[in-house]
PDB file of C-alpha atoms in Angstrom:
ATOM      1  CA  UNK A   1     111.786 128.179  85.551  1.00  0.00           C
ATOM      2  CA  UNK A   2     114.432 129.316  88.235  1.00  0.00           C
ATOM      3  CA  UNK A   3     113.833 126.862  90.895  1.00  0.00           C
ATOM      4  CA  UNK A   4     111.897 123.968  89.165  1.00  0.00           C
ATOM      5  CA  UNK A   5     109.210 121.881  89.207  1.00  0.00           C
ATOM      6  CA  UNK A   6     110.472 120.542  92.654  1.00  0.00           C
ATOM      7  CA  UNK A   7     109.955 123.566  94.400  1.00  0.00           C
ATOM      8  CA  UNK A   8     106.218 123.862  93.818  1.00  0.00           C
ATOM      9  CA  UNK A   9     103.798 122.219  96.138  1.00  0.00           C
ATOM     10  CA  UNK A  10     101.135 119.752  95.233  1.00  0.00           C
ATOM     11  CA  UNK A  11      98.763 122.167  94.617  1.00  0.00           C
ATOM     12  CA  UNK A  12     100.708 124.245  92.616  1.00  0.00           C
ATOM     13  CA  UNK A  13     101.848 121.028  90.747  1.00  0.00           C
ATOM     14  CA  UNK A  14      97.967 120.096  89.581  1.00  0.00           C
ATOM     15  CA  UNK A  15      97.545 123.865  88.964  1.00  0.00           C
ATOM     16  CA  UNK A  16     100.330 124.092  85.961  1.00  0.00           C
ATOM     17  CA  UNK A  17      98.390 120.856  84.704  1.00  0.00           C
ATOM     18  CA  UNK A  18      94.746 122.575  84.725  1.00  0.00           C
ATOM     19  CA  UNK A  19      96.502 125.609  83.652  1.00  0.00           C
ATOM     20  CA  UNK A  20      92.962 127.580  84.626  1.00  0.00           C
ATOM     21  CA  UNK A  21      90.601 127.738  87.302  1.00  0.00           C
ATOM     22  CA  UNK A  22      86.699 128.739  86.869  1.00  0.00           C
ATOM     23  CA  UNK A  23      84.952 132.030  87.847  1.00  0.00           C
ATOM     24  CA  UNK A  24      85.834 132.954  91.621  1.00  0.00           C
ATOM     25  CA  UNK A  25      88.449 129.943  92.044  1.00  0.00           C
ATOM     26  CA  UNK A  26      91.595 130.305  90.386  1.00  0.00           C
ATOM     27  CA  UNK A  27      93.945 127.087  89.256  1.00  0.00           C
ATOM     28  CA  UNK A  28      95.458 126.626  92.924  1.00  0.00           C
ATOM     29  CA  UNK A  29      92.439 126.872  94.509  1.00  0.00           C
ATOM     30  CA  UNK A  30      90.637 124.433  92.336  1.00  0.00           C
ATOM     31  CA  UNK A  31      93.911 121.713  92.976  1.00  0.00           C
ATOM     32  CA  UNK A  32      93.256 121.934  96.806  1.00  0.00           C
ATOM     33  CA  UNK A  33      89.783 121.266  96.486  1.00  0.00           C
ATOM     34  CA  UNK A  34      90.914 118.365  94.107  1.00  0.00           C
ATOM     35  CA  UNK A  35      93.639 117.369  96.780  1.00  0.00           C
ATOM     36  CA  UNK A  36      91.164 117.340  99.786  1.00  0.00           C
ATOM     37  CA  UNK A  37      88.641 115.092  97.317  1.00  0.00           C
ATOM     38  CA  UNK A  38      91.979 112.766  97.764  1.00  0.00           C
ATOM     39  CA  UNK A  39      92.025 112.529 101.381  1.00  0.00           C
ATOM     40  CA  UNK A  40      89.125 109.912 101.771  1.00  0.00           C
ATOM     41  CA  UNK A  41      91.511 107.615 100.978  1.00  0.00           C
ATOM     42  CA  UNK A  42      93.640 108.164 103.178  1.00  0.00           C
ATOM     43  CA  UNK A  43      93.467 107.258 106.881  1.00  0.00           C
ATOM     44  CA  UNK A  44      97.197 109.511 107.785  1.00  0.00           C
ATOM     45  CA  UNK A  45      96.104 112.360 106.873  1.00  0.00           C
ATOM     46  CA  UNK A  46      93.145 114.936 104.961  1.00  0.00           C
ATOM     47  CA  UNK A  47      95.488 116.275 102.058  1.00  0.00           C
ATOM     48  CA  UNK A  48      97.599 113.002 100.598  1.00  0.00           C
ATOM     49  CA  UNK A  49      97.411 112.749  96.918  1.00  0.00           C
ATOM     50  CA  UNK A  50      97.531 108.587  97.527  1.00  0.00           C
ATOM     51  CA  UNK A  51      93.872 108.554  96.117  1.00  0.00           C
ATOM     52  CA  UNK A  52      94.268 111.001  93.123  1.00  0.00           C
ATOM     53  CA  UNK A  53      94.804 108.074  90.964  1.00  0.00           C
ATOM     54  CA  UNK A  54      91.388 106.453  92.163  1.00  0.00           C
ATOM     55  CA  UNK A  55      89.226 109.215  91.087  1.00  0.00           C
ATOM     56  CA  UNK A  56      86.755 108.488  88.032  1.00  0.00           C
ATOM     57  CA  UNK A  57      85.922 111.269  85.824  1.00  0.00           C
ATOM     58  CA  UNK A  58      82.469 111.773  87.114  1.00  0.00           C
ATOM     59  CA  UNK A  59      83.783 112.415  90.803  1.00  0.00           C
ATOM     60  CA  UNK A  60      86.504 114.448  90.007  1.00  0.00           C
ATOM     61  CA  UNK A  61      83.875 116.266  87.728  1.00  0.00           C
ATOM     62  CA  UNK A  62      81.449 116.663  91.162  1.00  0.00           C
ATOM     63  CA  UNK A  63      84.624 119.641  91.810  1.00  0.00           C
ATOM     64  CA  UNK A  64      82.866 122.710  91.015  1.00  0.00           C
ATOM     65  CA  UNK A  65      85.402 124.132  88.086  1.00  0.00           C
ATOM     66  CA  UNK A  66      86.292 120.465  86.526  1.00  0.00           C
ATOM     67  CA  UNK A  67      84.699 119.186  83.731  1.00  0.00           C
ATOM     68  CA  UNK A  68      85.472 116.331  81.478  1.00  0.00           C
ATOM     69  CA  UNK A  69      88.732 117.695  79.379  1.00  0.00           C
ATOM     70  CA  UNK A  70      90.434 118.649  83.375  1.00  0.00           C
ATOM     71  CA  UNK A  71      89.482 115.386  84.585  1.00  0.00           C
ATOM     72  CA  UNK A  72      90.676 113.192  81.724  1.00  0.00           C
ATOM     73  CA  UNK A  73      94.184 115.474  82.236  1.00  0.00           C
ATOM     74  CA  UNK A  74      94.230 114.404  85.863  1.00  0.00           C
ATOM     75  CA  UNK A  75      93.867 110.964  85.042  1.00  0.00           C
ATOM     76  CA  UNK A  76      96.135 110.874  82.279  1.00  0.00           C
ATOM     77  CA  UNK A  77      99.117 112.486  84.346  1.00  0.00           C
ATOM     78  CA  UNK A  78      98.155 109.596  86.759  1.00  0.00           C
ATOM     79  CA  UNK A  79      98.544 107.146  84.508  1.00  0.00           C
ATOM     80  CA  UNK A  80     101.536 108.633  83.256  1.00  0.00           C
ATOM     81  CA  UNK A  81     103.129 108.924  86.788  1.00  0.00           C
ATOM     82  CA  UNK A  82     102.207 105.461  87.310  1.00  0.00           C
ATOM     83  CA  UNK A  83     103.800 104.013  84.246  1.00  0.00           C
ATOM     84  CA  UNK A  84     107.252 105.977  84.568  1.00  0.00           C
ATOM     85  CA  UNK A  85     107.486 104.252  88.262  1.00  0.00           C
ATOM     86  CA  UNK A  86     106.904 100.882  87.640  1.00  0.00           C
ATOM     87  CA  UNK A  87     109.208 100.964  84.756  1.00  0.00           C
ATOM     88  CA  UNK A  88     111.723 102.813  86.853  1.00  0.00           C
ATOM     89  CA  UNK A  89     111.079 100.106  89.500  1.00  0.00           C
ATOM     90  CA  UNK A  90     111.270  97.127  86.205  1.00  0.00           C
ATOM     91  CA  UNK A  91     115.244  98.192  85.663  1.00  0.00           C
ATOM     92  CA  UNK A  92     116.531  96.788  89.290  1.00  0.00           C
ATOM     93  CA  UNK A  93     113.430  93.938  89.662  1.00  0.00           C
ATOM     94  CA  UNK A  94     114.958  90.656  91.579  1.00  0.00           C
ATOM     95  CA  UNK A  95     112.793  88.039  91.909  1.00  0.00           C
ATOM     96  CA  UNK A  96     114.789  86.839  95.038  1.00  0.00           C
ATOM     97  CA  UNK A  97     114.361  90.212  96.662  1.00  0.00           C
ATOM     98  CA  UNK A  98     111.081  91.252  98.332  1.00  0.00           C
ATOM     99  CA  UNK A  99     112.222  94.846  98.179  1.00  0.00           C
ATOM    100  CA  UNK A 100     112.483  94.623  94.454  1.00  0.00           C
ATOM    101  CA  UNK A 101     108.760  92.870  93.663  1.00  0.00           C
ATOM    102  CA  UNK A 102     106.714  95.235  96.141  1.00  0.00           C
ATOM    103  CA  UNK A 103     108.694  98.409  94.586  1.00  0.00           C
ATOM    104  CA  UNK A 104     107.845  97.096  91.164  1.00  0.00           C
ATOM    105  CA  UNK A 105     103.903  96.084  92.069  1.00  0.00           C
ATOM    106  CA  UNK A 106     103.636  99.297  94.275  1.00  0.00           C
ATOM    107  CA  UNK A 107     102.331 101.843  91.828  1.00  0.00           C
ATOM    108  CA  UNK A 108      99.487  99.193  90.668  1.00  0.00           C
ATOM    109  CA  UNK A 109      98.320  98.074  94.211  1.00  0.00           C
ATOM    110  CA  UNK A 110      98.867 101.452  96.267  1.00  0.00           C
ATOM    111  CA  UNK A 111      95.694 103.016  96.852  1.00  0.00           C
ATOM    112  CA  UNK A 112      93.144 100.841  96.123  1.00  0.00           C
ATOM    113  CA  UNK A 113      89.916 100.599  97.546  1.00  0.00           C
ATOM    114  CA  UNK A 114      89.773  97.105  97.429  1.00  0.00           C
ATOM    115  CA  UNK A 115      91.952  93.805  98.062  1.00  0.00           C
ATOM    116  CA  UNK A 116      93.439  92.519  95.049  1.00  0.00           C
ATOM    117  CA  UNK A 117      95.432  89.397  95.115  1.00  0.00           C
ATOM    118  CA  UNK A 118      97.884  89.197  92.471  1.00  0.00           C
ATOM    119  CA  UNK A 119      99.701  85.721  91.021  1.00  0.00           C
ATOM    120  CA  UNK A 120     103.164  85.742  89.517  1.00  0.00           C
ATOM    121  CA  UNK A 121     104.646  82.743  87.819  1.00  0.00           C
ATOM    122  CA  UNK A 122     107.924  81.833  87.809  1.00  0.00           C
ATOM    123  CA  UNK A 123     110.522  79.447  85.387  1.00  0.00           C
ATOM    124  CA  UNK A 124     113.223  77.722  87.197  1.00  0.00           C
ATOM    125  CA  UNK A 125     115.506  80.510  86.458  1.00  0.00           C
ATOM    126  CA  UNK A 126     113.453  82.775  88.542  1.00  0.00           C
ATOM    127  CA  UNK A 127     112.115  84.493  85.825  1.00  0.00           C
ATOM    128  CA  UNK A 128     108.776  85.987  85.374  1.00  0.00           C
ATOM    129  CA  UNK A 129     106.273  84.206  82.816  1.00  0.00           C
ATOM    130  CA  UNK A 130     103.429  86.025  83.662  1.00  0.00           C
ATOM    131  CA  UNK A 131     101.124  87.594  86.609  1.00  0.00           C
ATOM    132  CA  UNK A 132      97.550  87.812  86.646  1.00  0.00           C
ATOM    133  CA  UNK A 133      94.614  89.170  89.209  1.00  0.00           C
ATOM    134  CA  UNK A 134      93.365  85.702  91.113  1.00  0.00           C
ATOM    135  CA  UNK A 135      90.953  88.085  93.170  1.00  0.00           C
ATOM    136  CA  UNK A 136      89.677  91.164  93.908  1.00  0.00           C
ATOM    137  CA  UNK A 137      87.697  91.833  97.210  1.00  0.00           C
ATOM    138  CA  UNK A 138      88.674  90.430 100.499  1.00  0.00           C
ATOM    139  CA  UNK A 139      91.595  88.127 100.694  1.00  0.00           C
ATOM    140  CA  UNK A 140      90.241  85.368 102.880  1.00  0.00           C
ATOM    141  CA  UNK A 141      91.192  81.899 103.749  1.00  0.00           C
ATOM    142  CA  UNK A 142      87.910  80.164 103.156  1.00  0.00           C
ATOM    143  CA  UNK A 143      87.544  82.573  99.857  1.00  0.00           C
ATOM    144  CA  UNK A 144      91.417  82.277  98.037  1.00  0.00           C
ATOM    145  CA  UNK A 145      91.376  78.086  96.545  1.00  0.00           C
ATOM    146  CA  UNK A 146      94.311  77.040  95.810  1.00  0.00           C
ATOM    147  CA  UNK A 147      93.251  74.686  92.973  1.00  0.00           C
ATOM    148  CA  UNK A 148      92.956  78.003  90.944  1.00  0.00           C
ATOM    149  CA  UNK A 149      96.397  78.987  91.896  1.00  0.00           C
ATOM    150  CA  UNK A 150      97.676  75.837  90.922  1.00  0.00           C
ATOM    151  CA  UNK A 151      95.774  75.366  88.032  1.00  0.00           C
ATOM    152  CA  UNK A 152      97.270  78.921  86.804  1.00  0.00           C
ATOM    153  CA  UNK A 153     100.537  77.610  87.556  1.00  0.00           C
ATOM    154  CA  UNK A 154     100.561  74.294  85.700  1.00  0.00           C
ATOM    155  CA  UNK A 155      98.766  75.924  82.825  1.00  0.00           C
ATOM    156  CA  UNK A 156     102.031  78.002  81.943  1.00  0.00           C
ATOM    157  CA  UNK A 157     104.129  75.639  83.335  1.00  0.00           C
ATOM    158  CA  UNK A 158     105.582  77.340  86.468  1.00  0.00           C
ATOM    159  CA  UNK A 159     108.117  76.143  88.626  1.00  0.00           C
ATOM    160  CA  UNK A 160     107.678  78.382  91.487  1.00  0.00           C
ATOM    161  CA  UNK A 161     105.221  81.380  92.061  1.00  0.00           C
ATOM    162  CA  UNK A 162     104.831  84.665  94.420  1.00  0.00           C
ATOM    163  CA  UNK A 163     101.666  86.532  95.785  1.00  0.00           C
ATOM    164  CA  UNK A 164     101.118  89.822  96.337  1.00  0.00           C
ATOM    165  CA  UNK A 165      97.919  91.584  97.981  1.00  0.00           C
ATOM    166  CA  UNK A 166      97.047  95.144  98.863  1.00  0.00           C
ATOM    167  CA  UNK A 167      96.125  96.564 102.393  1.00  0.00           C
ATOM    168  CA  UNK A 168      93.235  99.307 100.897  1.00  0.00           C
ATOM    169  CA  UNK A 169      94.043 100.691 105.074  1.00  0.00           C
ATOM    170  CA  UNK A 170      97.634 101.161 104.244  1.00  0.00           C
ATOM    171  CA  UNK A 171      98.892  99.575 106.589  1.00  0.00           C
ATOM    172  CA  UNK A 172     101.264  96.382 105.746  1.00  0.00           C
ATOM    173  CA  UNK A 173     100.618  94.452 108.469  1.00  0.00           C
ATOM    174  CA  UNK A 174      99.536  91.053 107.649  1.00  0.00           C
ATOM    175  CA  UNK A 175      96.002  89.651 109.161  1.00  0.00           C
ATOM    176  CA  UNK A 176      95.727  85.908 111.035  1.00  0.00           C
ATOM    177  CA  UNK A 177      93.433  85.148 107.507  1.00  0.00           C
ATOM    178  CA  UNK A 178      96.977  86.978 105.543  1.00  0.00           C
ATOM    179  CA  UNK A 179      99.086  84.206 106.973  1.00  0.00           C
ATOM    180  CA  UNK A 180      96.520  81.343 106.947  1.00  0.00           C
ATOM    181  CA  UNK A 181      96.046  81.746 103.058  1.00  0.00           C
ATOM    182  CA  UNK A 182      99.686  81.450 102.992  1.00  0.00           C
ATOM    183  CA  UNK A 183     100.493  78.363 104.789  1.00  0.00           C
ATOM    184  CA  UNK A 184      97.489  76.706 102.576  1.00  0.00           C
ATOM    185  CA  UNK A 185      99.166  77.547  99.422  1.00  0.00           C
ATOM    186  CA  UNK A 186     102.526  76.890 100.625  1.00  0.00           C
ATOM    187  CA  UNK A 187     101.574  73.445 101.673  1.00  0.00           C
ATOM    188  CA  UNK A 188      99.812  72.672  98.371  1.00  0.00           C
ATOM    189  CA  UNK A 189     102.818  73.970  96.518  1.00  0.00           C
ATOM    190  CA  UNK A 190     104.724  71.572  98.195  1.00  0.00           C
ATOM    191  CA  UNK A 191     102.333  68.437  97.390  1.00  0.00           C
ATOM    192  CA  UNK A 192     102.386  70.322  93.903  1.00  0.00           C
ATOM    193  CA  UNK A 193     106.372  70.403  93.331  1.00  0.00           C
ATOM    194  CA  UNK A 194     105.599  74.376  92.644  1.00  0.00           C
ATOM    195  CA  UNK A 195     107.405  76.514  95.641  1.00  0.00           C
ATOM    196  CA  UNK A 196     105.688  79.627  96.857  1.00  0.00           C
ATOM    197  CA  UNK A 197     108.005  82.008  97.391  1.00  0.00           C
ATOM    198  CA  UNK A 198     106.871  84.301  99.558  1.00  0.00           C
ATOM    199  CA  UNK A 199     103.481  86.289  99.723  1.00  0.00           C
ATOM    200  CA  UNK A 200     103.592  90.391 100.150  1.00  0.00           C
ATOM    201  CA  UNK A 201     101.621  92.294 101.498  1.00  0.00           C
ATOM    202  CA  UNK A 202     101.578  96.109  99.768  1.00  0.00           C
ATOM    203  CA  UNK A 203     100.483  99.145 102.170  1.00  0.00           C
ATOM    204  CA  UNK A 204     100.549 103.051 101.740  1.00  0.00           C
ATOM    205  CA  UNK A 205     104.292 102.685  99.790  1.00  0.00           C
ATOM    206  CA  UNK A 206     105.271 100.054 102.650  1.00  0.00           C
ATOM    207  CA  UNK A 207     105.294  96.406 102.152  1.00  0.00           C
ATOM    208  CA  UNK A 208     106.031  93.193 104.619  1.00  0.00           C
ATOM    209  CA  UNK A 209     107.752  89.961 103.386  1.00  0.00           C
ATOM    210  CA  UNK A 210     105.965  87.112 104.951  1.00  0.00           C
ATOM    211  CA  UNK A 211     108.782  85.431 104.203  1.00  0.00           C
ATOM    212  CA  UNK A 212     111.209  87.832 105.931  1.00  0.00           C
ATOM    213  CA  UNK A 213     108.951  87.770 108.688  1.00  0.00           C
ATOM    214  CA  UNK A 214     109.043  83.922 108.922  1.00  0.00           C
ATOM    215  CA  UNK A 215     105.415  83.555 108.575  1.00  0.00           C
ATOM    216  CA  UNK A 216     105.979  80.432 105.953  1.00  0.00           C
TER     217      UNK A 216
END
């Protein structure tokens, strides 16, 4: 109450949420065994919480001391977490700014264990009209067509449109098959009349423009 929430640590933070432990473990101790769960998906380091999110029930209920109503709690504060930052992110979203889309996708494609390559359709006022999932798995050149990301974006009638993929590694850098998908959509966008925008590439709360980096 004196110091705040901010002063606690990670464990301490999943602790007040579990509010008990189990017989020999008490709440802190059970959170670091939760938090060290988190680490396999994590290649920086054994303790992140990046991977908290990406627990199911039934692993985070392999933790000796969590059953079902702790592990639903954990995934609810999650979701929670995840919610508050995207909308955060939703109040200062520019379509014309790279900074702005990856900070508004970032809580949805942080952390996953897969690829997934997102589509977002734009009016001629740069304004949103929808995004969807075009794929999950690995982003490839031979594997993303662009006749289904065209046919998405003359369906809703879009005059330009953005991509966005996640690195599961973390790491932002884009691959050779990263900027081949991108030049084959770009160049069918411009048979199509429908501009691609740019194509980012989300990491470990990192992103890279290939656009900024003059990829396209």
């Amino acid at each position: 109450m004196a110091l705040g929430a901010s002063s606690l640590s990670d464990a301490q933070l999943i602790a007040a949420i579990l509010r008990t432990g189990t017989k020999g473990i008490d709440a802190t101790k059970l959170a670091e065994e939760i938090i060290k769960m988190c680490g396999r998906f994590d290649t920086n380091d054994n303790d992140s919480l990046i991977g908290l999110a990406n627990l199911s029930i039934p692993e985070l209920m392999k933790i000796k001391g969590v059953g079902r109503v702790k592990a639903v709690q954990i995934q609810c504060i999650c979701e929670l977490a995840r919610r508050i930052a995207k909308k955060t992110a939703a109040v200062k979203l520019d379509f014309s700014s790279p900074e702005t889309i990856a900070g508004y996708y970032m809580q949805d494609l942080r952390g996953l264990d897969k690829e997934h390559l997102i589509l977002v359709l734009l009016d001629n006022k740069c304004c949103r009209i929808r995004d969807c999932i075009i794929s999950v798995g690995t982003v490839n050149a031979s594997l993303v067509n662009p006749r289904e990301i065209f046919m998405e974006a003359l369906k809703y009638g879009a005059s330009s449109i953005i991509l966005l993929h996640n690195h599961p590694s973390g790491d932002e850098t884009p691959s050779r098959n990263d900027i081949l998908v991108t030049k084959r959509v770009a160049e069918a966008g411009e048979i199509m009349g429908i501009h691609l925008l740019d194509h980012i590439i989300i990491g470990d709360n990192k992103y890279t423009s290939l656009k900024e980096k003059e990829y396209m």
